[in-house]
XYZ file of C-alpha atoms in Angstrom:
619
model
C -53.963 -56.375 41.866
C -50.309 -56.760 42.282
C -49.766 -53.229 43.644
C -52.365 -53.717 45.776
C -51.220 -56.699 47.376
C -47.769 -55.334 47.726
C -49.000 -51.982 49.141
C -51.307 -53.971 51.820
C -48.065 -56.399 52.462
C -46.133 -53.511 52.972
C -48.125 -51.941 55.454
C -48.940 -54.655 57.449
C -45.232 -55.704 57.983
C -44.191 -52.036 58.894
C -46.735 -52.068 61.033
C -45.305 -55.551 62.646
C -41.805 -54.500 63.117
C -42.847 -50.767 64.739
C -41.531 -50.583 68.226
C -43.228 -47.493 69.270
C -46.046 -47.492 71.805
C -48.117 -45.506 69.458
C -51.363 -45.507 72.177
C -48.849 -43.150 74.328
C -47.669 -40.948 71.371
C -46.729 -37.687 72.122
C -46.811 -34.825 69.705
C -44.770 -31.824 68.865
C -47.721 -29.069 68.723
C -48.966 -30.234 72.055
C -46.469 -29.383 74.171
C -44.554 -26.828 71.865
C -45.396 -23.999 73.971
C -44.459 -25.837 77.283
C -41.226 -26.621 75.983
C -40.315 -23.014 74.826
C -41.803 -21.587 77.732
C -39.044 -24.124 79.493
C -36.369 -23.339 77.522
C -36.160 -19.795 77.972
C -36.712 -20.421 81.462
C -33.642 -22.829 81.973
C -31.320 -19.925 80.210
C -32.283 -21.129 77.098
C -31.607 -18.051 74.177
C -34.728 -16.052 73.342
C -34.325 -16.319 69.405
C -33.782 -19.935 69.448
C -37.057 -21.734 67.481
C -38.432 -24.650 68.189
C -39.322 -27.205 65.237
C -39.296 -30.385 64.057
C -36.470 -32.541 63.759
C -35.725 -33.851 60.299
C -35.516 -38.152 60.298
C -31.536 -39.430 60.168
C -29.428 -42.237 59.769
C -29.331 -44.653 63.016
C -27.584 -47.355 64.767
C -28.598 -50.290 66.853
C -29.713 -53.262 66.534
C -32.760 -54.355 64.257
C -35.026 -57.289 64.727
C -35.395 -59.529 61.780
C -39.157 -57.692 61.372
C -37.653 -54.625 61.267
C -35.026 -55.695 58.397
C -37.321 -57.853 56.334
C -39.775 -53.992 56.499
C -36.572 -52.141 55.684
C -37.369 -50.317 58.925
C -35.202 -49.187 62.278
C -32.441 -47.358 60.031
C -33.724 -43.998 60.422
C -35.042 -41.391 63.281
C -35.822 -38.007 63.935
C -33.066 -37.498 66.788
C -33.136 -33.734 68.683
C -30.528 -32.057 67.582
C -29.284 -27.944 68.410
C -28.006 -25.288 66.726
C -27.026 -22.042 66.471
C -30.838 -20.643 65.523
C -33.170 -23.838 66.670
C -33.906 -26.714 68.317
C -35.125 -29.381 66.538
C -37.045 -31.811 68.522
C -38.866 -35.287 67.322
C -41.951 -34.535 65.055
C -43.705 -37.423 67.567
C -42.394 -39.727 70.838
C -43.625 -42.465 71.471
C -40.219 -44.325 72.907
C -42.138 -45.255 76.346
C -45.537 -47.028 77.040
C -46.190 -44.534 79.344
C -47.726 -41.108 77.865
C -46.220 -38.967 80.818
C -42.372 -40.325 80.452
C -42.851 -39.525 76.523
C -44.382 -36.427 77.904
C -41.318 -35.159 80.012
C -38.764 -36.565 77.436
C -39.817 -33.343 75.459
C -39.253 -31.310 78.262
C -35.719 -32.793 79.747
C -34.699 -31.687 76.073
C -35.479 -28.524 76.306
C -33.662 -28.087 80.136
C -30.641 -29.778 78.433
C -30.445 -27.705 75.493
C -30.956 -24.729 77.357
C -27.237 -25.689 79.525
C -25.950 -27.441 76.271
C -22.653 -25.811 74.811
C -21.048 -27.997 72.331
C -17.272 -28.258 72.542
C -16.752 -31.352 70.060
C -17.271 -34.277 71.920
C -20.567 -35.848 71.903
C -20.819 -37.778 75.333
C -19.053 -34.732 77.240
C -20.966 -32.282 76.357
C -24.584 -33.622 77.075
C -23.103 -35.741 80.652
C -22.173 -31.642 81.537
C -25.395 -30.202 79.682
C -26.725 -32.278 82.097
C -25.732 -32.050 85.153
C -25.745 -28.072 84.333
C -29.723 -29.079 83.850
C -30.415 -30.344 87.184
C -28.600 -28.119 89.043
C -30.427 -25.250 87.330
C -33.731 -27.295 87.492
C -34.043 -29.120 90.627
C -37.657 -29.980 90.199
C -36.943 -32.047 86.923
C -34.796 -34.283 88.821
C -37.572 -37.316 89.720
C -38.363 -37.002 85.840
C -35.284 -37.487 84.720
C -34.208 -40.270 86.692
C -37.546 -41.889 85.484
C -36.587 -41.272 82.043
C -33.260 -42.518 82.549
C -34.186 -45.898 84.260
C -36.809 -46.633 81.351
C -34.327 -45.975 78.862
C -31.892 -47.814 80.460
C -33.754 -50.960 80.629
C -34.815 -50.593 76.718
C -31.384 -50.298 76.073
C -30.228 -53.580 78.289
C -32.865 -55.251 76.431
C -30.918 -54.549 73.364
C -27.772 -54.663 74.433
C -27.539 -58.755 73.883
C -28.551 -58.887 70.179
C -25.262 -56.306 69.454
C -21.573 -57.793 68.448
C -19.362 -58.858 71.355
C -17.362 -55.611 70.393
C -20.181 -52.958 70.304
C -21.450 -54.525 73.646
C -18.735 -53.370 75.015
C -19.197 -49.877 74.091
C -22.638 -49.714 74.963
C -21.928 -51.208 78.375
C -19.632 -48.060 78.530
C -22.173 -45.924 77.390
C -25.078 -47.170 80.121
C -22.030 -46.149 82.426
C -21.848 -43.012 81.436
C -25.968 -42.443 81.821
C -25.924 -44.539 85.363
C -23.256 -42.372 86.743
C -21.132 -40.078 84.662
C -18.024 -41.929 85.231
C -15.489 -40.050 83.653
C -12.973 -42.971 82.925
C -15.933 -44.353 80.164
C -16.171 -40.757 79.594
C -12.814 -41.144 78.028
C -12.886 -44.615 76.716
C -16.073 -44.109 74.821
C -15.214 -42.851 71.114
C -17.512 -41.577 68.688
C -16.936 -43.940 66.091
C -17.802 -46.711 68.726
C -20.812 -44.199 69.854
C -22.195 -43.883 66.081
C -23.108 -47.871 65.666
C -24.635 -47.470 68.888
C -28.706 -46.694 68.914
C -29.718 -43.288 69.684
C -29.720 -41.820 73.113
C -32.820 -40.213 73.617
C -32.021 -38.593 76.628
C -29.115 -36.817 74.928
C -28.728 -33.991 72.295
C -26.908 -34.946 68.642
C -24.809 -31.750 68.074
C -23.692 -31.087 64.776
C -20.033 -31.490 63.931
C -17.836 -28.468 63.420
C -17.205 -29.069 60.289
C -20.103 -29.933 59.312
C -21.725 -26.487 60.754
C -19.165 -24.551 59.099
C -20.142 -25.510 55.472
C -23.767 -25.420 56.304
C -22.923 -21.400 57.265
C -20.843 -20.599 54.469
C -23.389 -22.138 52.166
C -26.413 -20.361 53.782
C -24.484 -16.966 54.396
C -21.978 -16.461 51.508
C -23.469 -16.487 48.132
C -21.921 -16.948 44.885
C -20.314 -13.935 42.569
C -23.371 -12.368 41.371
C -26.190 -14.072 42.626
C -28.684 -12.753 45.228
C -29.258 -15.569 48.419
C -32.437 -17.048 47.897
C -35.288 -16.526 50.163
C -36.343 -18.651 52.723
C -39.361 -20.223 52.560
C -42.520 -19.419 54.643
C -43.413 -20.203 57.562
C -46.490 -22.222 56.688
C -43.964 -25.463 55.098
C -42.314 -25.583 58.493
C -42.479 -29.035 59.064
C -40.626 -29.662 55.842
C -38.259 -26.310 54.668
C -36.840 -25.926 58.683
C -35.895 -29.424 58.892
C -32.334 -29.624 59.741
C -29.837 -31.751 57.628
C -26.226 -32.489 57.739
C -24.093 -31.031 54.765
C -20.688 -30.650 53.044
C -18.866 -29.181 50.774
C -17.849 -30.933 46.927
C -15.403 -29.577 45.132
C -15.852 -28.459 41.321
C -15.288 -31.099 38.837
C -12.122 -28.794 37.536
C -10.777 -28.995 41.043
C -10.958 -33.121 41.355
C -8.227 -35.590 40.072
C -9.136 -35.311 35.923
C -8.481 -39.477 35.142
C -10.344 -40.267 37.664
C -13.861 -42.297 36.940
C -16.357 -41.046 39.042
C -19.315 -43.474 37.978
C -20.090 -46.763 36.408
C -21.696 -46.800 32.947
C -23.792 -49.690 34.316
C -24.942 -47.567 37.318
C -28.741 -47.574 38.137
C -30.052 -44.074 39.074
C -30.471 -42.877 41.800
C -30.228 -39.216 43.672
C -27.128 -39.789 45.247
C -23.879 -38.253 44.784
C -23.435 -34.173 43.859
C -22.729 -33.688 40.096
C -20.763 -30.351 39.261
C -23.532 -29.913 36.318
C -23.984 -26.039 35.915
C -28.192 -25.809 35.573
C -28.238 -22.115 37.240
C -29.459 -20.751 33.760
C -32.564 -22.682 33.634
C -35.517 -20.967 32.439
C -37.813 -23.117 34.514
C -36.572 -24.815 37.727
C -38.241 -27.624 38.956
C -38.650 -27.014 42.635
C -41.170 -29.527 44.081
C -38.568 -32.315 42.197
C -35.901 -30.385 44.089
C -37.755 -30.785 47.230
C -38.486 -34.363 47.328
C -34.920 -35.483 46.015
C -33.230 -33.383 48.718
C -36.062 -35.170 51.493
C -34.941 -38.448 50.134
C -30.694 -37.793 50.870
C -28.915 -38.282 53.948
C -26.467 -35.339 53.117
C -26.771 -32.191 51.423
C -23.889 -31.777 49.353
C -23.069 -28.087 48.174
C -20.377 -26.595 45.509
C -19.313 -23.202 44.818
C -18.368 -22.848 41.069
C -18.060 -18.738 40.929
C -19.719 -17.748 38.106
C -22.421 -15.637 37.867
C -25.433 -15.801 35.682
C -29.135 -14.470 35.265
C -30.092 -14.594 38.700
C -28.943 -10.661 39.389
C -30.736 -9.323 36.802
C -33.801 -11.031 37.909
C -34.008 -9.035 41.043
C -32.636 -5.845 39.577
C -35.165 -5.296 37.303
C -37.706 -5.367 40.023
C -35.864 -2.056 41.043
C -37.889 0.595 39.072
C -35.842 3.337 37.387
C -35.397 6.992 38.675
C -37.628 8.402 36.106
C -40.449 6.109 37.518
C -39.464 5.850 41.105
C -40.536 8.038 44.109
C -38.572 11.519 44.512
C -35.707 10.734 47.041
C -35.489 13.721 49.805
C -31.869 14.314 50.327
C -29.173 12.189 50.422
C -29.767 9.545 52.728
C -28.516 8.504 56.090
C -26.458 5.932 57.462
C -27.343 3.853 60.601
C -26.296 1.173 62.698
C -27.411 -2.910 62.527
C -27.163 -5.286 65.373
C -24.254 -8.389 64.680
C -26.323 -10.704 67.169
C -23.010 -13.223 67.066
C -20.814 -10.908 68.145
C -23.337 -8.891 70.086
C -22.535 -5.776 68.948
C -23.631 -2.517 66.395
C -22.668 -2.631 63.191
C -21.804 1.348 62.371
C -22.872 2.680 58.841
C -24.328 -0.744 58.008
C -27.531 0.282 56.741
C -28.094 2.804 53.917
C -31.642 4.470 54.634
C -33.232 6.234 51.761
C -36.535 8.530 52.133
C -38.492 8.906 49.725
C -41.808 10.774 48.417
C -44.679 9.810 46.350
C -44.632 12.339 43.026
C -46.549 15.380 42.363
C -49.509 15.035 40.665
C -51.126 11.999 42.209
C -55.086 12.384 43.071
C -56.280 11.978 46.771
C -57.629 8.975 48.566
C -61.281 8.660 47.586
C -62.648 6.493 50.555
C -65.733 4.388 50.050
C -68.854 5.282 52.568
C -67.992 2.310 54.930
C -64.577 3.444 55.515
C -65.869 7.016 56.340
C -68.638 5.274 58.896
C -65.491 3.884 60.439
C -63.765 6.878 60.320
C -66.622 8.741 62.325
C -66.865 6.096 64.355
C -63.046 5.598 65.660
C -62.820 9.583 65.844
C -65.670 10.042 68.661
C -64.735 7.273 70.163
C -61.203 8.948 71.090
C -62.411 12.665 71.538
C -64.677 11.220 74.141
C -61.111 9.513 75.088
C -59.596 13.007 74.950
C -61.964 14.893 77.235
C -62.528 11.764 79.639
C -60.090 12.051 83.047
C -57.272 10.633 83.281
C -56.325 7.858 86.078
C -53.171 9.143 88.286
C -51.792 5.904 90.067
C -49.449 5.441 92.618
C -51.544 7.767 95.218
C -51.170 7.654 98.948
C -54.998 8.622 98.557
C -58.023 8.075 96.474
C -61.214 6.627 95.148
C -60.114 3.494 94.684
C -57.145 0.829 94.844
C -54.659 0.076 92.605
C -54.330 -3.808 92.327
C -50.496 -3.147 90.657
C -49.699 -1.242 93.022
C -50.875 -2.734 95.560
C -49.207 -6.190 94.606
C -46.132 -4.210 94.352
C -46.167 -2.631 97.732
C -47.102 -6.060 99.057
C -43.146 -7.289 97.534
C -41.742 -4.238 98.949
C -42.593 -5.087 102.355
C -41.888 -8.515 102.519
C -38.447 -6.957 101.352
C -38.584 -4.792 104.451
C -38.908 -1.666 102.954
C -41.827 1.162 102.107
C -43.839 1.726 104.704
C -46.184 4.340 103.771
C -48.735 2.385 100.728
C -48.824 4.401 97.711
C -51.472 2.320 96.496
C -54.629 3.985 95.348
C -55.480 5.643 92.145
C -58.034 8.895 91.385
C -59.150 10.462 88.815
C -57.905 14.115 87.774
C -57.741 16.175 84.195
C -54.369 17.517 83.002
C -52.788 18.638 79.994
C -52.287 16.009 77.045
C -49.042 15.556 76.032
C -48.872 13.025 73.523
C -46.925 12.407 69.500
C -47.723 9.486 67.843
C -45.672 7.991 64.781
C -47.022 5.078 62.584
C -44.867 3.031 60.933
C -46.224 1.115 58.108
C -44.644 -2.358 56.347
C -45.369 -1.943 52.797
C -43.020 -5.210 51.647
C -44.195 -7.057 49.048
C -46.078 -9.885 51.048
C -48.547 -6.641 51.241
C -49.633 -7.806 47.846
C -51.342 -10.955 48.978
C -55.039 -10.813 49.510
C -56.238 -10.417 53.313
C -59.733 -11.775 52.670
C -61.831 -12.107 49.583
C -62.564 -8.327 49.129
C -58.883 -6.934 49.699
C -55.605 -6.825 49.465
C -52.986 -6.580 52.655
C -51.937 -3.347 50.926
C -55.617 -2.239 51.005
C -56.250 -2.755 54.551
C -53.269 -1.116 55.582
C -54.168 1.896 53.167
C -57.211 1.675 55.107
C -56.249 1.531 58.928
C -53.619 4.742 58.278
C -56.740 6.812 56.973
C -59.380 5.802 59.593
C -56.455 6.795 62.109
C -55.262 10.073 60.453
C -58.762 10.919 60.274
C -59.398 10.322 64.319
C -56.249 12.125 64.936
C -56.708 15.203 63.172
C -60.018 15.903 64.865
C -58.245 14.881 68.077
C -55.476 17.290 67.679
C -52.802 15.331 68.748
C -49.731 15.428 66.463
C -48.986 12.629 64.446
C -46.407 11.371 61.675
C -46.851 8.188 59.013
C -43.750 6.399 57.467
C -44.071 3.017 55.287
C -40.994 0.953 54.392
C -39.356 -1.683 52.343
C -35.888 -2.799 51.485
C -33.550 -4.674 48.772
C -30.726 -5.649 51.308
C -28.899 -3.483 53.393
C -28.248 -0.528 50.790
C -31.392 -0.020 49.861
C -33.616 0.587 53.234
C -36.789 2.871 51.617
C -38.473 5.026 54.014
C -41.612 6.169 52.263
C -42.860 9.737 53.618
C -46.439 10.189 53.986
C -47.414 13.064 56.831
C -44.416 14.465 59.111
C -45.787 15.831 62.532
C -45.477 19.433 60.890
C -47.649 18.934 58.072
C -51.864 19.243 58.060
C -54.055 16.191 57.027
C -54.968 17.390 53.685
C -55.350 16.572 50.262
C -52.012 16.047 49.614
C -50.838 13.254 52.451
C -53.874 11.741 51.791
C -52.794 11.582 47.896
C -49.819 9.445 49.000
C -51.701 7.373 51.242
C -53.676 6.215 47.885
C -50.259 6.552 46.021
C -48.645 3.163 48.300
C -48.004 0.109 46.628
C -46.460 -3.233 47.575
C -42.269 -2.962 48.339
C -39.763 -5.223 48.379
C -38.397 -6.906 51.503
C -38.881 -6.132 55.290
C -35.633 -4.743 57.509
C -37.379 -4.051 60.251
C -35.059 -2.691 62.629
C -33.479 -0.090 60.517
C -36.988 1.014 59.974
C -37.823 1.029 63.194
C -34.302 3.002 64.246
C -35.184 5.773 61.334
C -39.037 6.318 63.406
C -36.782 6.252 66.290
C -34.872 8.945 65.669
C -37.672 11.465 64.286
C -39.643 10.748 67.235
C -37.178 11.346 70.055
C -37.174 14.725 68.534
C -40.539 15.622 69.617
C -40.966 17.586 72.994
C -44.515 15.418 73.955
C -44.106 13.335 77.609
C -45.607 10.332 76.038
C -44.683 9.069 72.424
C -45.632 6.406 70.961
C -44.061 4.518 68.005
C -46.614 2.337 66.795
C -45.998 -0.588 63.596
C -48.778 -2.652 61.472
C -46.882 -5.305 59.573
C -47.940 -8.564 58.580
C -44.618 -11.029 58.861
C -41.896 -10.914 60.593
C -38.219 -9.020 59.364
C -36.604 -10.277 56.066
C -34.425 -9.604 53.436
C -32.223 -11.154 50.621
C -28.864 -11.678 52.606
C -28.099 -12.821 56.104
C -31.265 -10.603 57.805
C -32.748 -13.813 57.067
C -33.729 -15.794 60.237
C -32.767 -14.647 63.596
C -30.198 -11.924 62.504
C -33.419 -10.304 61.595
C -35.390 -11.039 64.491
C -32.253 -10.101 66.664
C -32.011 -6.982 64.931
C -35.180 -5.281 65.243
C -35.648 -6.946 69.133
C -32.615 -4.487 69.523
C -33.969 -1.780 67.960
C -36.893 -2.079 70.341
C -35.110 -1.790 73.153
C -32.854 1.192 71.841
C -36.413 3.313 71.420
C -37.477 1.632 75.079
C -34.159 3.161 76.600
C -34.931 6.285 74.579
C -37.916 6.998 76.643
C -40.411 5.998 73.690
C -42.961 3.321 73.930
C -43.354 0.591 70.479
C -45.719 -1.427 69.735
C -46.777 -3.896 67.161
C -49.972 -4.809 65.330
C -49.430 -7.560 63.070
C -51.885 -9.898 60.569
C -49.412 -13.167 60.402
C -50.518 -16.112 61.537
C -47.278 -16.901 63.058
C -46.715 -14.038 65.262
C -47.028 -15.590 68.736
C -44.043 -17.552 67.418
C -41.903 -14.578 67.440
C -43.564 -11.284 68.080
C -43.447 -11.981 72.359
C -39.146 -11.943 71.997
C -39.273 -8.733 69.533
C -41.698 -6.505 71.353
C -42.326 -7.929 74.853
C -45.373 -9.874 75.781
C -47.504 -6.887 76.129
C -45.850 -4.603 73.282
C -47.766 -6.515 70.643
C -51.196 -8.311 69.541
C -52.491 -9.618 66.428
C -55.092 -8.907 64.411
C -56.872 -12.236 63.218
C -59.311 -10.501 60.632
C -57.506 -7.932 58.698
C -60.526 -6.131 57.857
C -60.749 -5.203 61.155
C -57.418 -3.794 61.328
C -58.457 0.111 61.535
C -61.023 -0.454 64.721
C -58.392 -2.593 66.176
C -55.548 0.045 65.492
C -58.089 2.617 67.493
C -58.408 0.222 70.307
C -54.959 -0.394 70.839
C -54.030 4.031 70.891
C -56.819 4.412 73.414
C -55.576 1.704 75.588
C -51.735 2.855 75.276
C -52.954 6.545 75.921
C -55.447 5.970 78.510
């Protein structure tokens, strides 16, 4: 009864002291796509991710509601860095929906012109201006925004100390009008017992960012960086927290008493205990302590323990591996920091599935497909092809046509070459298909099969189709453990026949390792810029986006491979992408293009959907 007072009590006076206008909440996932869309279009960088912001220590005043609910001391403030932007979870600062509204997307203009330089108020005042003058329209918004703040903040400004109401009198300066004299005057000590300003990015501090990257980037002495998590916890794994460095308990002053014996618990203050041999790791109590701190502190004691070993033995050993097919080949990795090719950064292996294995034994349904997918692109094969660009012909061609319309507003092109007819000519076509086989392939796709399965599936439905087609055709699959061990599996090169023995290694692949996409993807590259065909084609099925162990974690990843793309684009071949993951609209459109990919959202129907996507590319 007690606890259920107390719990009702509880609730009731949060609800009291709540100063949000939740009626006009605005959420994240409703205008998400608005405020990418926005970002990119302000100047905004194309790998930047937006997700929610993680909740923060505050300032400001607090009404006595607010302190008797223990409420008002923390917020989910927008905040930038180097691979997203983390916005509010929820607004609901104004009473009006549409001012909540367009507070998401004044963020997104002023992160898109925000580059931090150290000082807080300086920054966003030229972030900005910067914004408006690249965004004209968002003007009228933002002074709405800026008067409605203002008078929340006026409102406040009488229940702060006679010293702190002088610094936020300085402050509403510097939103009113810039002035560069409170620029000056206003420090960020004063600025930190201040409440937040919405209107207004929190960078994080240089020092600060530079532990958070040496403890995300530089592992210990033998240990392997640990994954990230998936996608699917975004709300809670992205969530962006401040973080420092503690020093090992051999490096600190050794008479010193760092606690009371008479302390309660609590989680609180790093303790140089090492627990990296632990056979079992608690991870969800991990996660909730690490929810519950205001700082993340991280230490660096050097030594190594199990944790190699752990992913080494995954490794199989050469007796039981594939058969490697010469020595390997070095090749280049995008630094998307620096913005430049890493030479010889990538060690690419090929290898082939051992002698001896029996072929693929397809089930009646897959063979139905089969037939079904190969008439459908002979009667692709012997149709007529559509020559566009025509100064004649049986009918128009809307792109060209919309095209020639630009031209001559331009002044230029005076004779339309805008129709399109219909004429047979010689097929000149080489596929390759590329094939993730990482270890997320494991996971089961539906109820019947696993990712691995499908996959197995789509290459045979499509080998099948284009072996009665005639057009020539390679397969590849890969995985990788870091950057020295990318593994190109071999399954048919263009020279060899669909027979018994490719299709034997298409029944012989089996869940990888990790996914380095663009080294994969510069490997296919290669092999098919040596083919003679007008038109190749370098087509991928995955089913998440590029991974690994060390830094290809993140955007260095998705950096990566959106280079590679554009390295087979300027090498006259055309990629695209066929993915399963959930997630790919997130970042599939900056990798590929927004019409060099599409997802699949059953996986069973991967192999019809593969044979869609070749007759539309080769129409």
């Amino acid at each position: 009864m007690e606890e259920w007072v107390g719990e009702r009590w509880h609730r009731f006076i949060k609800g009291a002291a709540d100063r949000s206008f939740a009626a006009a909440a605005v959420a994240l996932p409703e205008v998400s796509e608005a405020v990418a869309l926005l970002y990119r279009a302000a100047g905004g960088a194309a790998g930047t991710r937006v997700v929610p912001a993680a909740d923060m220590r505050i300032g400001g005043p607090r009404s006595w509601l607010q302190r008797l609910a223990g409420s008002g001391l923390r917020a989910a403030l927008p905040r930038l860095d180097e691979e997203t932007l983390a916005l509010p979870p929820r607004i609901a600062l104004f009473a009006d929906r549409a001012l909540n509204r367009d507070l998401y997307l004044w963020l997104a203009a002023l992160a898109a012109a925000f580059v931090p330089s150290g000082h807080w108020a300086a920054d966003n005042l030229a972030a900005t201006r910067l914004a408006l003058q690249r965004c004209p329209g968002l003007r009228p918004r933002w002074e709405r925004l800026r008067e409605a703040h203002l008078a929340q903040r006026r409102a406040d400004a009488l229940k702060l100390p006679m010293q702190q109401q002088a610094a936020e009198q300085r402050l509403q300066a510097l939103l009113l009008a810039g002035d560069e004299a409170a620029e000056s005057a206003l420090s960020a000590q004063e600025a930190a017992g201040l409440a937040p300003v919405w209107l207004w990015l929190q960078a994080l501090p240089p020092e600060l960012a530079v532990a958070a990257h040496s403890a995300k980037h530089q592992p210990r002495a033998g240990h392997a960086a640990p994954p990230q998590p998936p996608d699917a916890d975004l709300a809670q794994a992205q969530k962006r927290r401040r973080t420092r460095q503690a020093k090992p308990a051999s490096e600190r002053a050794p008479l010193l008493l760092s606690s009371k014996a008479e302390s309660l618990q609590s989680w609180s203050e790093h303790i140089p205990l090492d627990r990296g041999q632990d056979d079992e790791p608690d991870d969800e109590q991990a996660q909730a302590a690490a929810d519950d701190m205001e700082q993340l502190t991280l230490s660096r004691d050097g030594s190594a323990v199990a944790a190699r070993v752990k992913f080494d033995l995954d490794l199989p050993s050469a007796s039981a591996d594939d058969l490697p097919l010469g020595e390997g080949e070095l090749l280049p990795e995008w630094d998307w920091k620096r913005q430049r090719l890493l030479p010889g950064h990538c060690q690419v292996q090929t290898l082939v599935t051992r002698p001896g294995a029996s072929p693929l034994q397809p089930s009646a349904a897959l063979r139905r497909t089969a037939r079904q997918v190969r008439r459908r692109l002979e009667l692709l094969r012997a149709a007529p092809k559509w020559q566009r660009g025509c100064s004649e012909g049986e009918t128009l061609d809307l792109d060209a046509w919309v095209r020639h319309l630009g031209a001559v507003q331009a002044g230029g092109e005076p004779e339309p070459q805008v129709y399109a007819r219909r004429q047979r000519g010689e097929r000149s076509l080489a596929t390759l298909l590329l094939a993730d086989l990482s270890l997320s392939t494991d996971a089961y796709a539906n109820n019947d099969a696993r990712v691995i399965e499908v996959i197995r599936d789509a290459l045979f439905v499509f080998g099948e189709a284009l072996h009665a087609c005639g057009d020539p055709f390679a397969m590849l699959g890969f995985s990788s453990v870091r950057r020295s061990q990318v593994r190109i599996q071999h399954l048919k090169s263009f020279e060899e026949n669909w027979s018994g023995p490719v299709t034997a290694r298409l029944g012989a692949i089996k869940p990888g390792y990790y996914t380095r996409m663009g080294a994969a993807i510069r490997l296919a590259s290669k092999r098919l810029e040596q083919r003679p065909e007008r038109q190749r084609l370098l087509l991928l099925l995955t089913d998440g986006k590029p991974n690994d162990l060390d830094v290809y974690e993140g955007r260095w990843g998705v950096e990566d491979t959106r280079e590679a793309v554009l390295e087979a684009r300027r090498a006259g071949l055309q990629p695209f992408c066929l993915s399963i993951d959930a997630e790919a609209p997130d970042y599939l459109p900056h990798i590929f293009g927004r019409q060099g990919w599409a997802r699949v959202v059953r996986p069973s129907e991967l192999p019809m959907r593969l044979a869609g996507v070749y007759a539309q590319l080769t129409r």
